PDB file of C-alpha atoms and ligand atoms in Angstrom:
ATOM      1  CA  MET A 111      -0.079   0.311  -0.038  1.00 85.00           C
ATOM      2  CA  LYS A 112       1.097   3.379  -0.745  1.00 93.00           C
ATOM      3  CA  LYS A 113       2.744   5.433   1.850  1.00 97.00           C
ATOM      4  CA  TYR A 114       3.377   9.190   2.439  1.00 98.00           C
ATOM      5  CA  ILE A 115       6.580  10.123   3.472  1.00 98.00           C
ATOM      6  CA  VAL A 116       6.621  14.007   4.890  1.00 98.00           C
ATOM      7  CA  ALA A 117       9.429  16.300   5.238  1.00 98.00           C
ATOM      8  CA  ASN A 118       8.764  19.040   7.877  1.00 98.00           C
ATOM      9  CA  LEU A 119      11.604  21.048   7.517  1.00 98.00           C
ATOM     10  CA  LYS A 120      10.293  23.959   9.613  1.00 98.00           C
ATOM     11  CA  MET A 121      11.929  26.935   9.960  1.00 98.00           C
ATOM     12  CA  ASN A 122      15.565  26.018   8.678  1.00 98.00           C
ATOM     13  CA  LYS A 123      17.881  26.937   5.795  1.00 98.00           C
ATOM     14  CA  ASN A 124      18.719  29.920   4.149  1.00 98.00           C
ATOM     15  CA  PHE A 125      18.567  30.412   0.254  1.00 97.00           C
ATOM     16  CA  ASP A 126      21.921  28.622  -0.590  1.00 98.00           C
ATOM     17  CA  GLN A 127      21.292  26.236   1.831  1.00 98.00           C
ATOM     18  CA  PHE A 128      17.780  25.240   0.287  1.00 98.00           C
ATOM     19  CA  GLU A 129      19.370  25.041  -3.024  1.00 97.00           C
ATOM     20  CA  ASN A 130      22.157  22.382  -1.856  1.00 98.00           C
ATOM     21  CA  TYR A 131      19.561  20.827  -0.032  1.00 98.00           C
ATOM     22  CA  LEU A 132      17.353  20.053  -3.441  1.00 97.00           C
ATOM     23  CA  GLU A 133      20.751  19.503  -5.315  1.00 96.00           C
ATOM     24  CA  ASN A 134      21.526  16.927  -2.800  1.00 97.00           C
ATOM     25  CA  LEU A 135      18.264  15.225  -3.017  1.00 97.00           C
ATOM     26  CA  ASN A 136      18.307  11.641  -4.496  1.00 96.00           C
ATOM     27  CA  LEU A 137      14.955  10.148  -4.690  1.00 96.00           C
ATOM     28  CA  LYS A 138      13.848   7.712  -7.222  1.00 94.00           C
ATOM     29  CA  LYS A 139      10.393   7.457  -8.115  1.00 89.00           C
ATOM     30  CA  ASN A 140       8.137   4.430  -6.113  1.00 91.00           C
ATOM     31  CA  ASN A 141       4.588   4.048  -4.998  1.00 93.00           C
ATOM     32  CA  ASN A 142       4.855   6.145  -2.097  1.00 96.00           C
ATOM     33  CA  GLU A 143       3.900   9.604  -2.046  1.00 98.00           C
ATOM     34  CA  ILE A 144       7.039  12.312  -0.660  1.00 98.00           C
ATOM     35  CA  ILE A 145       5.916  15.438   0.199  1.00 98.00           C
ATOM     36  CA  ILE A 146       8.865  18.213   1.310  1.00 98.00           C
ATOM     37  CA  CYS A 147       7.180  21.165   3.442  1.00 98.00           C
ATOM     38  CA  PRO A 148       9.540  23.840   3.307  1.00 98.00           C
ATOM     39  CA  SER A 149       9.330  27.544   4.395  1.00 98.00           C
ATOM     40  CA  ASN A 150       7.374  29.751   2.257  1.00 98.00           C
ATOM     41  CA  ILE A 151       9.983  31.259   0.571  1.00 98.00           C
ATOM     42  CA  PHE A 152      10.775  28.175  -0.674  1.00 98.00           C
ATOM     43  CA  LEU A 153       7.529  26.901  -2.123  1.00 98.00           C
ATOM     44  CA  GLU A 154       7.951  28.589  -5.542  1.00 97.00           C
ATOM     45  CA  LYS A 155      11.774  26.955  -6.030  1.00 96.00           C
ATOM     46  CA  ILE A 156      11.435  23.644  -5.434  1.00 97.00           C
ATOM     47  CA  TYR A 157       7.805  24.003  -7.784  1.00 97.00           C
ATOM     48  CA  LYS A 158       9.717  24.776 -10.726  1.00 96.00           C
ATOM     49  CA  ARG A 159      12.238  21.833 -10.378  1.00 94.00           C
ATOM     50  CA  ASP A 160      11.143  18.355 -11.651  1.00 89.00           C
ATOM     51  CA  LEU A 161      11.390  16.445  -8.557  1.00 94.00           C
ATOM     52  CA  PRO A 162       9.342  13.536  -8.055  1.00 95.00           C
ATOM     53  CA  ILE A 163       7.627  14.911  -5.223  1.00 97.00           C
ATOM     54  CA  SER A 164       4.497  16.505  -3.453  1.00 98.00           C
ATOM     55  CA  ILE A 165       4.907  20.149  -2.391  1.00 98.00           C
ATOM     56  CA  GLY A 166       3.919  20.881   1.061  1.00 98.00           C
ATOM     57  CA  ALA A 167       3.150  23.831   2.950  1.00 98.00           C
ATOM     58  CA  GLN A 168       3.839  24.287   7.460  1.00 98.00           C
ATOM     59  CA  ASP A 169       0.516  26.287   7.818  1.00 98.00           C
ATOM     60  CA  VAL A 170      -2.093  28.195   6.381  1.00 98.00           C
ATOM     61  CA  ASP A 171      -3.805  31.147   7.869  1.00 98.00           C
ATOM     62  CA  HIS A 172      -7.586  30.452   8.947  1.00 98.00           C
ATOM     63  CA  ARG A 173      -8.775  33.905   7.283  1.00 98.00           C
ATOM     64  CA  VAL A 174      -9.769  34.205   3.534  1.00 98.00           C
ATOM     65  CA  GLU A 175      -7.452  37.110   2.583  1.00 97.00           C
ATOM     66  CA  GLY A 176      -7.117  40.676   3.998  1.00 97.00           C
ATOM     67  CA  ALA A 177      -5.875  42.112   7.266  1.00 97.00           C
ATOM     68  CA  ALA A 178      -3.349  39.202   8.472  1.00 96.00           C
ATOM     69  CA  THR A 179       0.274  40.790   8.660  1.00 97.00           C
ATOM     70  CA  GLY A 180       2.735  37.956   7.844  1.00 96.00           C
ATOM     71  CA  SER A 181       0.289  35.252   7.313  1.00 97.00           C
ATOM     72  CA  THR A 182      -0.475  33.222   4.041  1.00 98.00           C
ATOM     73  CA  SER A 183      -4.035  31.563   2.873  1.00 98.00           C
ATOM     74  CA  ALA A 184      -4.567  28.580   1.583  1.00 98.00           C
ATOM     75  CA  ALA A 185      -5.622  30.227  -1.900  1.00 98.00           C
ATOM     76  CA  GLN A 186      -2.279  31.986  -2.163  1.00 98.00           C
ATOM     77  CA  ILE A 187      -0.394  28.350  -2.235  1.00 98.00           C
ATOM     78  CA  LYS A 188      -2.898  26.517  -3.577  1.00 98.00           C
ATOM     79  CA  ASN A 189      -1.374  26.575  -7.116  1.00 97.00           C
ATOM     80  CA  ILE A 190       1.926  25.450  -5.903  1.00 97.00           C
ATOM     81  CA  CYS A 191       0.849  22.883  -2.551  1.00 98.00           C
ATOM     82  CA  ASP A 192      -1.275  19.906  -2.740  1.00 98.00           C
ATOM     83  CA  TYR A 193      -0.817  19.322   0.983  1.00 98.00           C
ATOM     84  CA  THR A 194      -0.641  21.569   3.833  1.00 98.00           C
ATOM     85  CA  LEU A 195       0.256  21.147   7.788  1.00 98.00           C
ATOM     86  CA  VAL A 196      -2.067  22.477  10.552  1.00 98.00           C
ATOM     87  CA  GLY A 197      -1.981  22.180  13.671  1.00 98.00           C
ATOM     88  CA  HIS A 198       1.414  21.293  14.522  1.00 98.00           C
ATOM     89  CA  SER A 199       2.022  21.540  18.300  1.00 98.00           C
ATOM     90  CA  GLU A 200       4.838  23.896  17.345  1.00 98.00           C
ATOM     91  CA  ARG A 201       1.942  26.095  16.254  1.00 98.00           C
ATOM     92  CA  ARG A 202      -0.646  25.026  18.961  1.00 98.00           C
ATOM     93  CA  GLU A 203       1.720  26.097  21.532  1.00 97.00           C
ATOM     94  CA  THR A 204       3.601  29.562  20.340  1.00 97.00           C
ATOM     95  CA  PHE A 205       1.129  30.573  18.806  1.00 96.00           C
ATOM     96  CA  SER A 206      -2.300  29.912  20.878  1.00 96.00           C
ATOM     97  CA  GLU A 207      -3.733  28.121  17.970  1.00 98.00           C
ATOM     98  CA  ASN A 208      -6.793  26.477  19.446  1.00 97.00           C
ATOM     99  CA  ASN A 209      -8.921  23.323  17.739  1.00 97.00           C
ATOM    100  CA  PHE A 210     -11.457  25.776  16.663  1.00 96.00           C
ATOM    101  CA  MET A 211      -9.007  28.124  14.573  1.00 97.00           C
ATOM    102  CA  ILE A 212      -7.369  25.121  13.057  1.00 98.00           C
ATOM    103  CA  GLY A 213     -11.262  23.980  11.779  1.00 96.00           C
ATOM    104  CA  GLU A 214     -11.065  27.089  10.204  1.00 97.00           C
ATOM    105  CA  LYS A 215      -7.741  26.058   8.833  1.00 97.00           C
ATOM    106  CA  LEU A 216      -9.011  22.897   7.536  1.00 97.00           C
ATOM    107  CA  LEU A 217     -12.367  24.599   5.400  1.00 96.00           C
ATOM    108  CA  ARG A 218     -10.070  27.136   3.951  1.00 97.00           C
ATOM    109  CA  CYS A 219      -7.685  24.001   2.770  1.00 97.00           C
ATOM    110  CA  TRP A 220     -11.060  22.324   1.635  1.00 96.00           C
ATOM    111  CA  GLU A 221     -12.232  25.500  -0.176  1.00 96.00           C
ATOM    112  CA  ASN A 222      -8.853  25.466  -2.415  1.00 97.00           C
ATOM    113  CA  SER A 223      -8.389  21.719  -3.050  1.00 97.00           C
ATOM    114  CA  ILE A 224      -5.672  21.214  -0.312  1.00 98.00           C
ATOM    115  CA  THR A 225      -5.412  18.474   1.657  1.00 98.00           C
ATOM    116  CA  PRO A 226      -4.714  19.124   4.872  1.00 98.00           C
ATOM    117  CA  ILE A 227      -2.495  16.812   7.177  1.00 98.00           C
ATOM    118  CA  LEU A 228      -3.864  17.563  10.739  1.00 98.00           C
ATOM    119  CA  CYS A 229      -1.497  17.189  13.147  1.00 98.00           C
ATOM    120  CA  VAL A 230      -2.862  16.000  16.991  1.00 98.00           C
ATOM    121  CA  GLY A 231      -0.962  14.800  19.641  1.00 98.00           C
ATOM    122  CA  GLU A 232      -0.770  14.490  23.590  1.00 98.00           C
ATOM    123  CA  ASN A 233       1.615  16.273  25.639  1.00 98.00           C
ATOM    124  CA  LEU A 234       3.666  13.867  28.113  1.00 97.00           C
ATOM    125  CA  GLU A 235       1.746  14.733  31.126  1.00 98.00           C
ATOM    126  CA  ILE A 236      -0.983  13.556  29.235  1.00 98.00           C
ATOM    127  CA  ARG A 237       0.988  10.090  28.135  1.00 98.00           C
ATOM    128  CA  LYS A 238       1.587   9.786  32.287  1.00 97.00           C
ATOM    129  CA  SER A 239      -2.048  10.016  33.022  1.00 98.00           C
ATOM    130  CA  GLY A 240      -2.613   6.991  31.049  1.00 97.00           C
ATOM    131  CA  ILE A 241      -4.220   5.561  28.093  1.00 97.00           C
ATOM    132  CA  LYS A 242      -7.796   6.991  28.366  1.00 97.00           C
ATOM    133  CA  ASN A 243      -6.572  10.469  28.683  1.00 98.00           C
ATOM    134  CA  VAL A 244      -4.917  10.217  25.733  1.00 98.00           C
ATOM    135  CA  GLU A 245      -7.611   8.888  23.840  1.00 97.00           C
ATOM    136  CA  ASN A 246     -10.040  11.576  25.064  1.00 98.00           C
ATOM    137  CA  HIS A 247      -7.356  14.399  24.224  1.00 98.00           C
ATOM    138  CA  LEU A 248      -6.930  13.122  20.509  1.00 98.00           C
ATOM    139  CA  TYR A 249     -10.248  12.800  19.955  1.00 96.00           C
ATOM    140  CA  SER A 250     -11.551  16.017  21.091  1.00 96.00           C
ATOM    141  CA  GLN A 251      -8.383  17.726  19.023  1.00 97.00           C
ATOM    142  CA  ILE A 252     -10.015  15.787  15.927  1.00 96.00           C
ATOM    143  CA  THR A 253     -13.635  16.634  16.608  1.00 94.00           C
ATOM    144  CA  GLN A 254     -13.314  19.839  17.677  1.00 95.00           C
ATOM    145  CA  SER A 255     -11.347  20.595  14.540  1.00 96.00           C
ATOM    146  CA  LEU A 256     -13.132  19.016  12.251  1.00 93.00           C
ATOM    147  CA  ASN A 257     -16.805  20.441  14.205  1.00 86.00           C
ATOM    148  CA  ASP A 258     -19.034  18.030  12.849  1.00 75.00           C
ATOM    149  CA  ASN A 259     -18.016  18.305   9.299  1.00 76.00           C
ATOM    150  CA  SER A 260     -18.165  15.269   7.726  1.00 74.00           C
ATOM    151  CA  LYS A 261     -18.143  16.479   3.881  1.00 77.00           C
ATOM    152  CA  PHE A 262     -14.777  16.781   3.386  1.00 83.00           C
ATOM    153  CA  GLU A 263     -12.783  14.623   0.957  1.00 84.00           C
ATOM    154  CA  LYS A 264      -9.473  14.847   1.981  1.00 94.00           C
ATOM    155  CA  LEU A 265      -7.615  14.471   5.215  1.00 96.00           C
ATOM    156  CA  ILE A 266      -4.864  12.649   6.748  1.00 97.00           C
ATOM    157  CA  ILE A 267      -4.252  12.524  10.475  1.00 98.00           C
ATOM    158  CA  ALA A 268      -0.639  12.806  11.700  1.00 98.00           C
ATOM    159  CA  TYR A 269       0.105  11.159  15.543  1.00 98.00           C
ATOM    160  CA  GLU A 270       2.707  13.727  16.645  1.00 98.00           C
ATOM    161  CA  PRO A 271       2.805  12.976  20.248  1.00 98.00           C
ATOM    162  CA  ILE A 272       4.582  16.152  21.523  1.00 98.00           C
ATOM    163  CA  TRP A 273       6.977  14.439  24.025  1.00 98.00           C
ATOM    164  CA  ALA A 274       8.492  12.727  20.637  1.00 98.00           C
ATOM    165  CA  ILE A 275       8.817  15.547  18.934  1.00 98.00           C
ATOM    166  CA  GLY A 276      12.747  16.350  18.727  1.00 96.00           C
ATOM    167  CA  THR A 277      13.766  14.670  21.275  1.00 96.00           C
ATOM    168  CA  GLY A 278      15.001  11.783  19.864  1.00 95.00           C
ATOM    169  CA  LEU A 279      12.536   9.474  21.995  1.00 95.00           C
ATOM    170  CA  SER A 280      10.482   8.152  19.530  1.00 97.00           C
ATOM    171  CA  ALA A 281       7.268   6.610  20.938  1.00 97.00           C
ATOM    172  CA  SER A 282       7.604   2.807  20.819  1.00 98.00           C
ATOM    173  CA  ILE A 283       5.775   0.297  18.393  1.00 98.00           C
ATOM    174  CA  LYS A 284       3.331  -0.522  20.742  1.00 98.00           C
ATOM    175  CA  GLU A 285       2.377   3.105  21.739  1.00 98.00           C
ATOM    176  CA  VAL A 286       1.910   3.783  17.736  1.00 98.00           C
ATOM    177  CA  SER A 287      -0.027   0.605  17.036  1.00 98.00           C
ATOM    178  CA  GLU A 288      -2.423   1.469  20.070  1.00 98.00           C
ATOM    179  CA  VAL A 289      -3.019   5.120  19.266  1.00 98.00           C
ATOM    180  CA  SER A 290      -3.303   4.615  15.312  1.00 98.00           C
ATOM    181  CA  GLU A 291      -6.047   1.371  15.741  1.00 97.00           C
ATOM    182  CA  MET A 292      -8.141   3.652  18.302  1.00 97.00           C
ATOM    183  CA  LEU A 293      -7.940   6.720  15.972  1.00 97.00           C
ATOM    184  CA  LYS A 294      -8.699   4.536  12.950  1.00 95.00           C
ATOM    185  CA  ASN A 295     -11.637   2.924  14.549  1.00 93.00           C
ATOM    186  CA  LYS A 296     -13.169   6.612  15.721  1.00 93.00           C
ATOM    187  CA  LEU A 297     -12.769   8.097  12.096  1.00 92.00           C
ATOM    188  CA  LEU A 298     -14.515   5.493  10.651  1.00 90.00           C
ATOM    189  CA  GLU A 299     -17.344   6.671  12.911  1.00 89.00           C
ATOM    190  CA  ILE A 300     -16.809  10.312  11.884  1.00 87.00           C
ATOM    191  CA  SER A 301     -16.432   9.719   7.941  1.00 87.00           C
ATOM    192  CA  ASN A 302     -16.818   7.162   5.648  1.00 82.00           C
ATOM    193  CA  ILE A 303     -13.774   8.381   3.364  1.00 86.00           C
ATOM    194  CA  GLU A 304     -10.492   6.570   3.783  1.00 86.00           C
ATOM    195  CA  ILE A 305      -8.148   8.733   6.291  1.00 94.00           C
ATOM    196  CA  SER A 306      -4.608   7.802   6.298  1.00 97.00           C
ATOM    197  CA  ILE A 307      -2.679   8.281   9.827  1.00 98.00           C
ATOM    198  CA  LEU A 308       0.634   9.173   9.829  1.00 98.00           C
ATOM    199  CA  TYR A 309       3.051   8.781  13.133  1.00 98.00           C
ATOM    200  CA  GLY A 310       5.977  12.016  13.684  1.00 98.00           C
ATOM    201  CA  GLY A 311       8.157  12.372  16.447  1.00 98.00           C
ATOM    202  CA  SER A 312      11.614  11.351  16.257  1.00 98.00           C
ATOM    203  CA  VAL A 313      11.631   9.138  13.234  1.00 98.00           C
ATOM    204  CA  ASN A 314      15.097   8.491  12.123  1.00 98.00           C
ATOM    205  CA  LEU A 315      16.952   6.116  10.305  1.00 98.00           C
ATOM    206  CA  SER A 316      17.215   3.278  12.823  1.00 98.00           C
ATOM    207  CA  ASN A 317      13.459   3.022  13.874  1.00 98.00           C
ATOM    208  CA  TYR A 318      11.515   4.275  10.387  1.00 98.00           C
ATOM    209  CA  LYS A 319      11.129   0.562   8.659  1.00 98.00           C
ATOM    210  CA  GLU A 320       9.566  -0.667  12.105  1.00 98.00           C
ATOM    211  CA  LEU A 321       7.032   2.287  12.747  1.00 98.00           C
ATOM    212  CA  LEU A 322       6.306   2.195   8.851  1.00 98.00           C
ATOM    213  CA  ALA A 323       5.693  -1.994   9.425  1.00 97.00           C
ATOM    214  CA  VAL A 324       2.696  -0.752  11.764  1.00 98.00           C
ATOM    215  CA  SER A 325      -0.462  -1.909  10.228  1.00 97.00           C
ATOM    216  CA  SER A 326      -2.628   1.378  10.665  1.00 97.00           C
ATOM    217  CA  ILE A 327       0.082   3.409  10.114  1.00 98.00           C
ATOM    218  CA  SER A 328       0.289   4.941   6.527  1.00 98.00           C
ATOM    219  CA  GLY A 329       3.736   6.903   6.540  1.00 98.00           C
ATOM    220  CA  LEU A 330       6.020   9.174   8.237  1.00 98.00           C
ATOM    221  CA  LEU A 331       6.110  12.935   9.413  1.00 98.00           C
ATOM    222  CA  ILE A 332       9.719  13.852   9.556  1.00 98.00           C
ATOM    223  CA  GLY A 333      11.501  17.039  11.361  1.00 98.00           C
ATOM    224  CA  SER A 334      15.086  16.407  12.530  1.00 98.00           C
ATOM    225  CA  ALA A 335      16.121  13.390   9.966  1.00 98.00           C
ATOM    226  CA  SER A 336      14.475  15.320   6.929  1.00 98.00           C
ATOM    227  CA  LEU A 337      16.634  18.419   7.267  1.00 98.00           C
ATOM    228  CA  ASP A 338      19.695  15.571   5.555  1.00 98.00           C
ATOM    229  CA  PRO A 339      18.912  15.442   1.929  1.00 98.00           C
ATOM    230  CA  LYS A 340      20.711  11.717   2.028  1.00 98.00           C
ATOM    231  CA  VAL A 341      19.132  10.351   4.930  1.00 98.00           C
ATOM    232  CA  PHE A 342      15.574  11.962   3.805  1.00 98.00           C
ATOM    233  CA  SER A 343      16.300  10.529   0.310  1.00 98.00           C
ATOM    234  CA  GLU A 344      16.911   6.710   2.241  1.00 98.00           C
ATOM    235  CA  ILE A 345      13.707   6.808   4.140  1.00 98.00           C
ATOM    236  CA  SER A 346      11.689   7.698   1.237  1.00 98.00           C
ATOM    237  CA  ASN A 347      13.728   5.548  -0.937  1.00 97.00           C
ATOM    238  CA  ASN A 348      13.348   2.731   1.340  1.00 96.00           C
ATOM    239  CA  SER A 349      10.208   2.854   2.380  1.00 94.00           C
TER     240      SER A 349
HETATM  241  C1  LIG B 552       7.650  17.612  13.842  1.00 51.36           C
HETATM  242  O1  LIG B 552       7.693  18.502  14.321  1.00 51.36           O
HETATM  243  O2  LIG B 552       6.732  17.344  13.000  1.00 51.36           O
HETATM  244  C2  LIG B 552       8.808  16.354  13.755  1.00 51.36           C
HETATM  245  C3  LIG B 552       8.365  15.305  13.312  1.00 51.36           C
HETATM  246  O3  LIG B 552      10.226  16.653  14.221  1.00 51.36           O
HETATM  247  P1  LIG B 552      11.002  15.147  14.792  1.00 51.36           P
HETATM  248  O4  LIG B 552      10.662  14.356  13.450  1.00 51.36           O
HETATM  249  O5  LIG B 552      12.252  16.320  14.780  1.00 51.36           O
HETATM  250  O6  LIG B 552      10.836  14.690  16.162  1.00 51.36           O
END
């Protein structure tokens, strides 16, 4: 089955470094979909290259247009991007994005034929308080941002436990299986379209294969390890 391998480059690389990154990517065409999400200033640069990838943004504004200094709308990226991350924990934390604002972002994506990759995940305190609380937290992130909207056509969910992001401490295979199964069942209640679930959080060359082997996981969202074009190419080519 097709897997999604997504690179979240975050706020990394200057102009020359990004050029160098593209030069050193060595991606082979295979059945998987490779999605690269660079900073917005690089979207057009990557679009103009003939690479076997899809392009994603890291975020979009929740409004349609207008007085939103510094923001980018879904309509502005729609000709370049097929995907965008929405609700990444770094945005939820630093920019106080809540599920309702994230719900508006989802609507802007669907209005512009962009597939949102909705990031959800619990912090360490919730994880330590037991699986039932993890489940409740993830369900409320999903249901509050979907806001009873079950008419969407495309949605990908990325399960990214906050305690695993950028820490070098990936969730265990058991934890990833348990949560992804739970989410799969919940999503079946909400919508009759197939919603892929990705895992993100300290994915690297030593753990990507076993994470991808989890049957309810359809791909990976990779931060730090995607910054090295050789590492990202190796993961993408062998997934
Ligand atoms: C992320 O921030 O989406 C992420 C998965 O980061 P890392 O791979 O560095 O944990």
